[in-house]
Short mmCIF file of C-alpha atoms in Angstrom, two decimals:
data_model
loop_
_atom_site.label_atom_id
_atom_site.label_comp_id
_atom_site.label_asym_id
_atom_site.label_seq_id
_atom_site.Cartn_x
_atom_site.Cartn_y
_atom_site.Cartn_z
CA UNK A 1 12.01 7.63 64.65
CA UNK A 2 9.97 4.64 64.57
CA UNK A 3 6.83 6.80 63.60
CA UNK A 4 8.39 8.56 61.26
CA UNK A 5 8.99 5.16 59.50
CA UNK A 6 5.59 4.03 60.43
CA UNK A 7 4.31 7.18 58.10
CA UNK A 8 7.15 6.82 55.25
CA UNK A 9 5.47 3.64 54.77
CA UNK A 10 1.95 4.32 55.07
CA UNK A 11 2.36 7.08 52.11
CA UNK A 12 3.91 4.54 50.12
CA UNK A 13 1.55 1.91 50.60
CA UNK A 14 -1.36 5.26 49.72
CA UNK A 15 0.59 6.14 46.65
CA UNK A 16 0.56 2.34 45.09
CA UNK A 17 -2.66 2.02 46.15
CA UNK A 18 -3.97 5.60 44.40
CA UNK A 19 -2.02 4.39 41.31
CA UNK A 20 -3.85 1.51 40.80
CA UNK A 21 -6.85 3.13 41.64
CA UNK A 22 -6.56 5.42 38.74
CA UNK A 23 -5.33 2.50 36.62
CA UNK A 24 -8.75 0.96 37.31
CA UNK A 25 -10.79 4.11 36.79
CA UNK A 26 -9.46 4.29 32.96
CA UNK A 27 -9.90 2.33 29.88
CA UNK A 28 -6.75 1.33 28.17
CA UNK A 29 -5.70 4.27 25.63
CA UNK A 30 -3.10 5.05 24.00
CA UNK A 31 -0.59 7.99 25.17
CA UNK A 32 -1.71 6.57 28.78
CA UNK A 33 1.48 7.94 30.08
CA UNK A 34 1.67 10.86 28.58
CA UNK A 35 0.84 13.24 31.82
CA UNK A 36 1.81 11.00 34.54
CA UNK A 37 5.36 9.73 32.71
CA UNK A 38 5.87 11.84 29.62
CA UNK A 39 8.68 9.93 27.36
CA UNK A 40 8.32 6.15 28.99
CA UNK A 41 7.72 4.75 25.07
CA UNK A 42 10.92 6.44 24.44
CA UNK A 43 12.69 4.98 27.51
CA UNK A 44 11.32 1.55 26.20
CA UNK A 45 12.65 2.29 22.21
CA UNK A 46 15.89 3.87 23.75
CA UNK A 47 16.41 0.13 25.37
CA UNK A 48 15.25 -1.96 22.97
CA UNK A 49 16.76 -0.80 20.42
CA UNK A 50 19.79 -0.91 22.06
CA UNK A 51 19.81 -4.81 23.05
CA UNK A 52 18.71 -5.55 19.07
CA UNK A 53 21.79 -3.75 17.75
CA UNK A 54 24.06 -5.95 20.50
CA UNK A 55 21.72 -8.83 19.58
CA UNK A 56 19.40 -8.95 17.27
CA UNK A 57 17.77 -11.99 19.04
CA UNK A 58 16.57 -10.64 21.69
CA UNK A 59 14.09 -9.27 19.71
CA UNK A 60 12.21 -12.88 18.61
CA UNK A 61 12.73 -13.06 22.06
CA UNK A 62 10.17 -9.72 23.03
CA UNK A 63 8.10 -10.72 20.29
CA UNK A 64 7.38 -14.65 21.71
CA UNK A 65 6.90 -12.73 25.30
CA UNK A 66 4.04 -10.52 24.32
CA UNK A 67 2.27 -14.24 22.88
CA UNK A 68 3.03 -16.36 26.21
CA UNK A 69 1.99 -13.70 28.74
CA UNK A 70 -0.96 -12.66 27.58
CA UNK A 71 -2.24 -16.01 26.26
CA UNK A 72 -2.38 -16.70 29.84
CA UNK A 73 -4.55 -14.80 32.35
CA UNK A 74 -4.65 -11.75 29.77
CA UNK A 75 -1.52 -9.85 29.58
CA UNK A 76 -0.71 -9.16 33.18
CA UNK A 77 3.42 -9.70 33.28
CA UNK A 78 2.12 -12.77 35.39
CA UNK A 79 4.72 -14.79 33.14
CA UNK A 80 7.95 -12.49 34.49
CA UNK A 81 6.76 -13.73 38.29
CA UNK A 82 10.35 -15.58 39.40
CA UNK A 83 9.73 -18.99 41.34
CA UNK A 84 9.94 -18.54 45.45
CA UNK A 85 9.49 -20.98 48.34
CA UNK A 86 5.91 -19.95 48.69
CA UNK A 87 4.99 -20.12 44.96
CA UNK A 88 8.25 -22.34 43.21
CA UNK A 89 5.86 -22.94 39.71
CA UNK A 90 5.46 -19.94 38.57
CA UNK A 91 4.79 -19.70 34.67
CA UNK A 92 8.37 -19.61 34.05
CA UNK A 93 8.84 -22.67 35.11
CA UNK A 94 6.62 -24.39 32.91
CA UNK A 95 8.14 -27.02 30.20
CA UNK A 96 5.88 -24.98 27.38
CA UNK A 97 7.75 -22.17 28.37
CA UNK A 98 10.84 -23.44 27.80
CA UNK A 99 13.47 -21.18 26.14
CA UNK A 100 11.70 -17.79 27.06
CA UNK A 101 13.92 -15.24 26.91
CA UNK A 102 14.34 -11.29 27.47
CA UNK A 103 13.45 -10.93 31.36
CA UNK A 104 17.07 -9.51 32.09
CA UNK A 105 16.08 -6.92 29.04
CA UNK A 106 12.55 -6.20 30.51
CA UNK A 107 14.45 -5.85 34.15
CA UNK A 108 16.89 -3.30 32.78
CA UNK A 109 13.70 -1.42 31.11
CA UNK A 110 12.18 -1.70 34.02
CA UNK A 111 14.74 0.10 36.03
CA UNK A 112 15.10 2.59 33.86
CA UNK A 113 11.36 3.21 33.90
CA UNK A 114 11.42 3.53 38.07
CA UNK A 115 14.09 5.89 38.06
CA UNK A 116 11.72 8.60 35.93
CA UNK A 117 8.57 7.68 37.16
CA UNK A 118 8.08 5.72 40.26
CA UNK A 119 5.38 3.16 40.93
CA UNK A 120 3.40 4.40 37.65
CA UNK A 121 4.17 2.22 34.73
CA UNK A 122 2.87 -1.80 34.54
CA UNK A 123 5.43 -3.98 33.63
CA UNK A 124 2.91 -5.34 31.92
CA UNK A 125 2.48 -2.40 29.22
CA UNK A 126 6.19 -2.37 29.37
CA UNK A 127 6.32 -6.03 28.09
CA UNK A 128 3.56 -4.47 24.99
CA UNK A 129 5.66 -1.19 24.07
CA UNK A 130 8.52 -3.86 23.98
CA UNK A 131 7.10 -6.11 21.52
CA UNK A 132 5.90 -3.32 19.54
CA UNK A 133 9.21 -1.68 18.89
CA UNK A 134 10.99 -5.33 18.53
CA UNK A 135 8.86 -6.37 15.89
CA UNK A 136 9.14 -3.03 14.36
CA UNK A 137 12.86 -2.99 14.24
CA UNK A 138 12.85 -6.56 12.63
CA UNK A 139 10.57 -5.77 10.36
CA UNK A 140 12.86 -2.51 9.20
CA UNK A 141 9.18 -1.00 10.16
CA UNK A 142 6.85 -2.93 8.26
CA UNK A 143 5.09 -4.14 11.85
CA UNK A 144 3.89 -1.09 13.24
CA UNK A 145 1.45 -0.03 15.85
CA UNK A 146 -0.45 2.14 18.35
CA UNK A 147 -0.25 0.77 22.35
CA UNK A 148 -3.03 1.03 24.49
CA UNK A 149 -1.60 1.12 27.55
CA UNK A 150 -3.48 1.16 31.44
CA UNK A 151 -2.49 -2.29 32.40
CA UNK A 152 -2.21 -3.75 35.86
CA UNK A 153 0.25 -6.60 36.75
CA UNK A 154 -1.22 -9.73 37.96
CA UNK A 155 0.03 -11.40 41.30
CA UNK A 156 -1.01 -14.57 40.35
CA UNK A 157 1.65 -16.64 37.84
CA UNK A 158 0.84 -20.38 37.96
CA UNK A 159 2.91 -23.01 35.43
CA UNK A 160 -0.22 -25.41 35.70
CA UNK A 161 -2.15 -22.15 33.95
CA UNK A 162 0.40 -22.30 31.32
CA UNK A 163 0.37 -25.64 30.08
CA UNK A 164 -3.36 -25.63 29.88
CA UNK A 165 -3.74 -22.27 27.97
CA UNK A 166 -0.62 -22.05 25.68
CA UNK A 167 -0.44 -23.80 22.04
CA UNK A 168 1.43 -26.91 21.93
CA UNK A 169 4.16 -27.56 19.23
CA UNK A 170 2.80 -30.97 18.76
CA UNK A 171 -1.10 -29.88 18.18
CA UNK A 172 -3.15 -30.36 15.18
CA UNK A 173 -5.00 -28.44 13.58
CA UNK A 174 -8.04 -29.46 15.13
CA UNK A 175 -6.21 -28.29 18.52
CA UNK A 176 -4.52 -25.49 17.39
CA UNK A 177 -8.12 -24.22 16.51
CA UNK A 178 -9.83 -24.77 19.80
CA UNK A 179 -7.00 -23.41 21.29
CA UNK A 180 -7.10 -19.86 19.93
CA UNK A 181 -11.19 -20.07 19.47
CA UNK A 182 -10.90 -20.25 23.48
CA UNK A 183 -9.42 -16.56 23.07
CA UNK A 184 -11.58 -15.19 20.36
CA UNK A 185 -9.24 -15.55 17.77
CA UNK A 186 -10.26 -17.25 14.57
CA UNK A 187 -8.30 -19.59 11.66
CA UNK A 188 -7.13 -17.03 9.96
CA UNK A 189 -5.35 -15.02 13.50
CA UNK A 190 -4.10 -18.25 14.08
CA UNK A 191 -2.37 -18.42 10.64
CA UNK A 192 -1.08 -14.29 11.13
CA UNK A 193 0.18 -15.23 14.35
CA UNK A 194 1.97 -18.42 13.56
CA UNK A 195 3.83 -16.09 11.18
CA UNK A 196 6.38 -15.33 13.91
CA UNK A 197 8.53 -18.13 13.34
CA UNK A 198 10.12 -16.73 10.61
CA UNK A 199 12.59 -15.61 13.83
CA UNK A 200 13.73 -16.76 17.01
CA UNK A 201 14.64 -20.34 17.82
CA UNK A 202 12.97 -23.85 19.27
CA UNK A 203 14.23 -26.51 21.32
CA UNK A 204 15.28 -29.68 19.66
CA UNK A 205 12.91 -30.94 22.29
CA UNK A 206 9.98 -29.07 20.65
CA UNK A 207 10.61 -30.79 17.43
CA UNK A 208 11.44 -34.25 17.96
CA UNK A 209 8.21 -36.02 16.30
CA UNK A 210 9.68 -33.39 13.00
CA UNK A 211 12.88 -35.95 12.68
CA UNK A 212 10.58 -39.09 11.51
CA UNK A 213 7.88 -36.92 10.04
CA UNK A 214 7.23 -38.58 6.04
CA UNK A 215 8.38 -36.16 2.95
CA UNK A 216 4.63 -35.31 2.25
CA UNK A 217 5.55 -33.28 5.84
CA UNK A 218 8.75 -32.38 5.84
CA UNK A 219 10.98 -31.79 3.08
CA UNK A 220 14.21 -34.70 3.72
CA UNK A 221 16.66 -32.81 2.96
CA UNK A 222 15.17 -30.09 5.73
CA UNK A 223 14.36 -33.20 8.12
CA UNK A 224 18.54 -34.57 8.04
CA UNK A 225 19.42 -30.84 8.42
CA UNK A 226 17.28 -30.94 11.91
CA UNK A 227 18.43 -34.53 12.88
CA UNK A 228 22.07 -33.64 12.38
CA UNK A 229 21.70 -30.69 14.66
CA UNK A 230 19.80 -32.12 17.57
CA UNK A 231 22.12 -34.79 17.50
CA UNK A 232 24.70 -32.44 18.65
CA UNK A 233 23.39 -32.66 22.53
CA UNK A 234 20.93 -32.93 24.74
CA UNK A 235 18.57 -30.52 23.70
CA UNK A 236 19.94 -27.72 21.34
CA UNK A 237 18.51 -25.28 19.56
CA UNK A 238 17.55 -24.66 16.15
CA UNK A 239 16.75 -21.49 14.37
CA UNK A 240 12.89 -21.54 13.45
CA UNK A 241 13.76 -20.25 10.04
CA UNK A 242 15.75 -22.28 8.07
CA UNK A 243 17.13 -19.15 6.48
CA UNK A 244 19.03 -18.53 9.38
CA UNK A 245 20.77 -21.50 9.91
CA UNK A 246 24.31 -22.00 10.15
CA UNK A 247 25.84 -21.90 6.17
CA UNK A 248 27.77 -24.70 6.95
CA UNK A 249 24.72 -27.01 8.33
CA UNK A 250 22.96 -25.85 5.47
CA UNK A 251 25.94 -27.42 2.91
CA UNK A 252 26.14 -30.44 4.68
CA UNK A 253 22.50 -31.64 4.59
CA UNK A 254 20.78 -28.79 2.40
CA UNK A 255 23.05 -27.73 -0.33
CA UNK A 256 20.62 -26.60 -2.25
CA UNK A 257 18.77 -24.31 0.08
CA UNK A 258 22.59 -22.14 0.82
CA UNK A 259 21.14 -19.38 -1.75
CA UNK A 260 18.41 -18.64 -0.20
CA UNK A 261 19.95 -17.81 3.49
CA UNK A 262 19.98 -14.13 4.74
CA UNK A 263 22.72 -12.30 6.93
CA UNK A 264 20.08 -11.04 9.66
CA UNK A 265 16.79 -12.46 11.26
CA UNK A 266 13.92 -10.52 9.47
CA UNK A 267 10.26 -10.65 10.34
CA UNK A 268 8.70 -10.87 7.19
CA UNK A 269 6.24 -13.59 5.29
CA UNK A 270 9.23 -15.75 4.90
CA UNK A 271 7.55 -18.48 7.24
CA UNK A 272 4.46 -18.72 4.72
CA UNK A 273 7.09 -19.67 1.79
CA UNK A 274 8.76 -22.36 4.22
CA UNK A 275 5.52 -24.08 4.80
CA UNK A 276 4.52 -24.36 1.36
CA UNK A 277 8.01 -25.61 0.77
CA UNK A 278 7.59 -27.88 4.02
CA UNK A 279 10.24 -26.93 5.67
CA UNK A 280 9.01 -25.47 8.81
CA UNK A 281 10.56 -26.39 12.11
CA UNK A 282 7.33 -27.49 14.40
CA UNK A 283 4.41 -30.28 13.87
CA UNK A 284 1.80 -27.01 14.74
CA UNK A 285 3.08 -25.30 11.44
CA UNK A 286 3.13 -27.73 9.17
CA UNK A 287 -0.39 -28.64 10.98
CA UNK A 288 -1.45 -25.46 8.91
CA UNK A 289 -1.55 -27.00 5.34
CA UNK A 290 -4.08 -30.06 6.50
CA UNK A 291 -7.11 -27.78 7.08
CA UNK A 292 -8.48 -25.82 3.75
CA UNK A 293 -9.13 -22.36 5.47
CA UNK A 294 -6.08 -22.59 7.17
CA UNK A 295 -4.23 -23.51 4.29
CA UNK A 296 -5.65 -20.78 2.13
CA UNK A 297 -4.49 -18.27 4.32
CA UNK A 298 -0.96 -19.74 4.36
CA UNK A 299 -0.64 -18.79 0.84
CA UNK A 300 -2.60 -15.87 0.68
CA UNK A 301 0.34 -14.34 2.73
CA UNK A 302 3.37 -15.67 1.25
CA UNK A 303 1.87 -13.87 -1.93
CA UNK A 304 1.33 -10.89 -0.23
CA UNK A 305 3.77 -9.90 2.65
CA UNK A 306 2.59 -6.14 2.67
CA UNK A 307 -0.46 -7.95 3.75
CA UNK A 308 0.61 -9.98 6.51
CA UNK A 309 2.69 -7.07 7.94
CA UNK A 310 -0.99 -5.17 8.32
CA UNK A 311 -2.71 -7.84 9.77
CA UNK A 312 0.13 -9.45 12.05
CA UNK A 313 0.02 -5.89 13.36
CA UNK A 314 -3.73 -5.92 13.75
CA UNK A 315 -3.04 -9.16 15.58
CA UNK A 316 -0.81 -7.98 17.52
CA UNK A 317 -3.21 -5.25 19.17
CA UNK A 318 -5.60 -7.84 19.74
CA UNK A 319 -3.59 -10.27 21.57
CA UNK A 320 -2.08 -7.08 23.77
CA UNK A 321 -5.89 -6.48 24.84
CA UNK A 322 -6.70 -9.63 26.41
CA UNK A 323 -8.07 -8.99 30.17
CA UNK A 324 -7.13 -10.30 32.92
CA UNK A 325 -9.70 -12.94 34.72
CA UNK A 326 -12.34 -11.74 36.35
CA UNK A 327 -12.39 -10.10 39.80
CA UNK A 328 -8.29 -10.72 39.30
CA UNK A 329 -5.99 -8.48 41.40
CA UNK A 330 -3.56 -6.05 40.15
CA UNK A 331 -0.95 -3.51 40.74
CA UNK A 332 1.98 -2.02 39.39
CA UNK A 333 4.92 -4.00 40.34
CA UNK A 334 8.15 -2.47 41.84
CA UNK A 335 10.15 -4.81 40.13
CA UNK A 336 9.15 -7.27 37.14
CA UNK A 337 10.21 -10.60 38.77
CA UNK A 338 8.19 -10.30 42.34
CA UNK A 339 4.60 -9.35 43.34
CA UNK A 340 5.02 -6.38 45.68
CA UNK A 341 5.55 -6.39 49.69
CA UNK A 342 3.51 -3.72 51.87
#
């Protein structure tokens, strides 16, 4: 009895360890799966999809996961990585992270995913194919893409990694710059990706500097709207688009802007109109319109949203290949929230 165990084990322990084996022997491609789990991009749509016609939020939600995972230690899931007794900072825990969103979605995907093909797919791929059909269902299919997929997950997920790697909402443009030149990505990527706001939400405490920013920054009426709603507690949150905020919010402190509101969150170039208008939610993306490249870019694509839609898609690919560190570990977790146990 107790052998038999001994060998149910071992042959688990050899199957993880010949999956990541022939994870490492390939290149990331697209159709990875498509012998060893046929239909796992489907699984992922099936889900997704789902959880954006209960909730269309959880889509911004996807979308933000795909940026703070892989701006950190490449995109290795390291960010899903709950806090434990051995390791209680993971990236999740991090105040920059505050407000991510999603894992429960990714969990459910994830189970989904282990029930058809065991010990094959990377949460971290999952958390790509996610993003890609989120921002593709916001964008009523404007975003679109191809995944490469072949990723491992990473067993390392430290908040202190976090803070130093991830954009701040309070950085300017000189910042913001270095920032993103640290991963290869230049002004103008840094403009593309910014275009995300237009959906999804902040923390009042993200924003605070925004409520006694001067009108050549923020538009007043904009900046009351944002002071009257993080007055309501101790740290609410605000839609980053001011198209989706509450109608009546809108009345009481932006009468004007009640016209222009929309009945769903939609990714589109609607973020590169705010900023010109300057009423964007965070110091970073008003931060845009200081620096002339920067700036150029900002309305190059609220002239040309069939534009943006290309490139943030282009971008999008980009940021989904960035490696993990160096002689990092991987493997393909059993479940998204904790590094495996042989």
């Amino acid at each position: 009895m107790v052998k038999s165990a001994a060998a149910v084990l071992l042959l688990v322990v050899a199957l993880a360890a010949a999956a990541v084996e022939g994870h490492k022997k390939k290149e990331l491609s697209v159709g990875y799966y498509k012998d060893s789990c046929p239909g796992v991009e489907n699984v992922v749509k099936y889900h997704v999809a789902k959880a954006l016609k209960a909730n269309r939020k959880d889509g911004a939600a996807l979308v933000r996961l795909i940026f703070h995972d892989c701006f950190v230690r490449g995109c290795d899931a390291s960010v899903l990585l709950d806090p434990t007794p051995e390791n209680p900072h993971t990236e999740k825990t991090a105040p920059i992270n505050i407000g991510l969103a999603a894992f429960e979605l990714i969990d459910e995907i994830k189970e989904a995913v282990e029930k058809r093909c065991p010990g094959t797919v990377s949460c971290a791929d999952i958390i790509i194919y996610a993003a890609r059909d989120a921002s593709s269902i916001l964008s009523n299919g404007h975003v679109h893409f191809d995944v490469s997929a072949g990723r491992l997950d990473g067993v390392v997920s430290r908040a202190a990694d976090a803070q130093r790697d991830l954009p701040d909402s309070t950085f300017t443009i000189s910042e913001l710059i270095r920032n993103f030149r640290r991963k290869n990505f230049t002004i103008e990527e840094l403009v593309i990706l910014s275009g995300a706001h237009a959906v999804g939400v902040g923390h009042c405490s993200s924003l605070r500097a925004r409520l006694t920013a001067p009108p050549e920054q923020i538009l007043p009426p904009y900046r009351s709207l944002l002071a009257s709603k993080c007055a309501a507690g101790p740290d609410p949150i605000v839609p980053n688009n001011v198209r989706d905020e509450d109608p009546a919010a809108v009345a009481a402190s932006f009468p004007s802007f009640l016209p222009k509101l929309r009945k769903v969150e939609f990714l589109d170039n609607s973020y590169y109109h705010n900023n010109l208008a300057r009423i964007v939610t965070f110091n970073s993306d008003w931060q845009l319109l200081t620096e002339k490249e920067a700036r150029g870019h900002v309305r190059e694509y609220a002239e040309n949203g069939t534009l943006w839609d290309e490139d943030f898609s282009d971008s999008l690919v980009k940021l989904s290949k960035l490696p993990l560190p160096p002689r990092a570990k991987g493997e393909i977790r059993t479940s998204c929230r904790r590094v495996n146990k042989y």
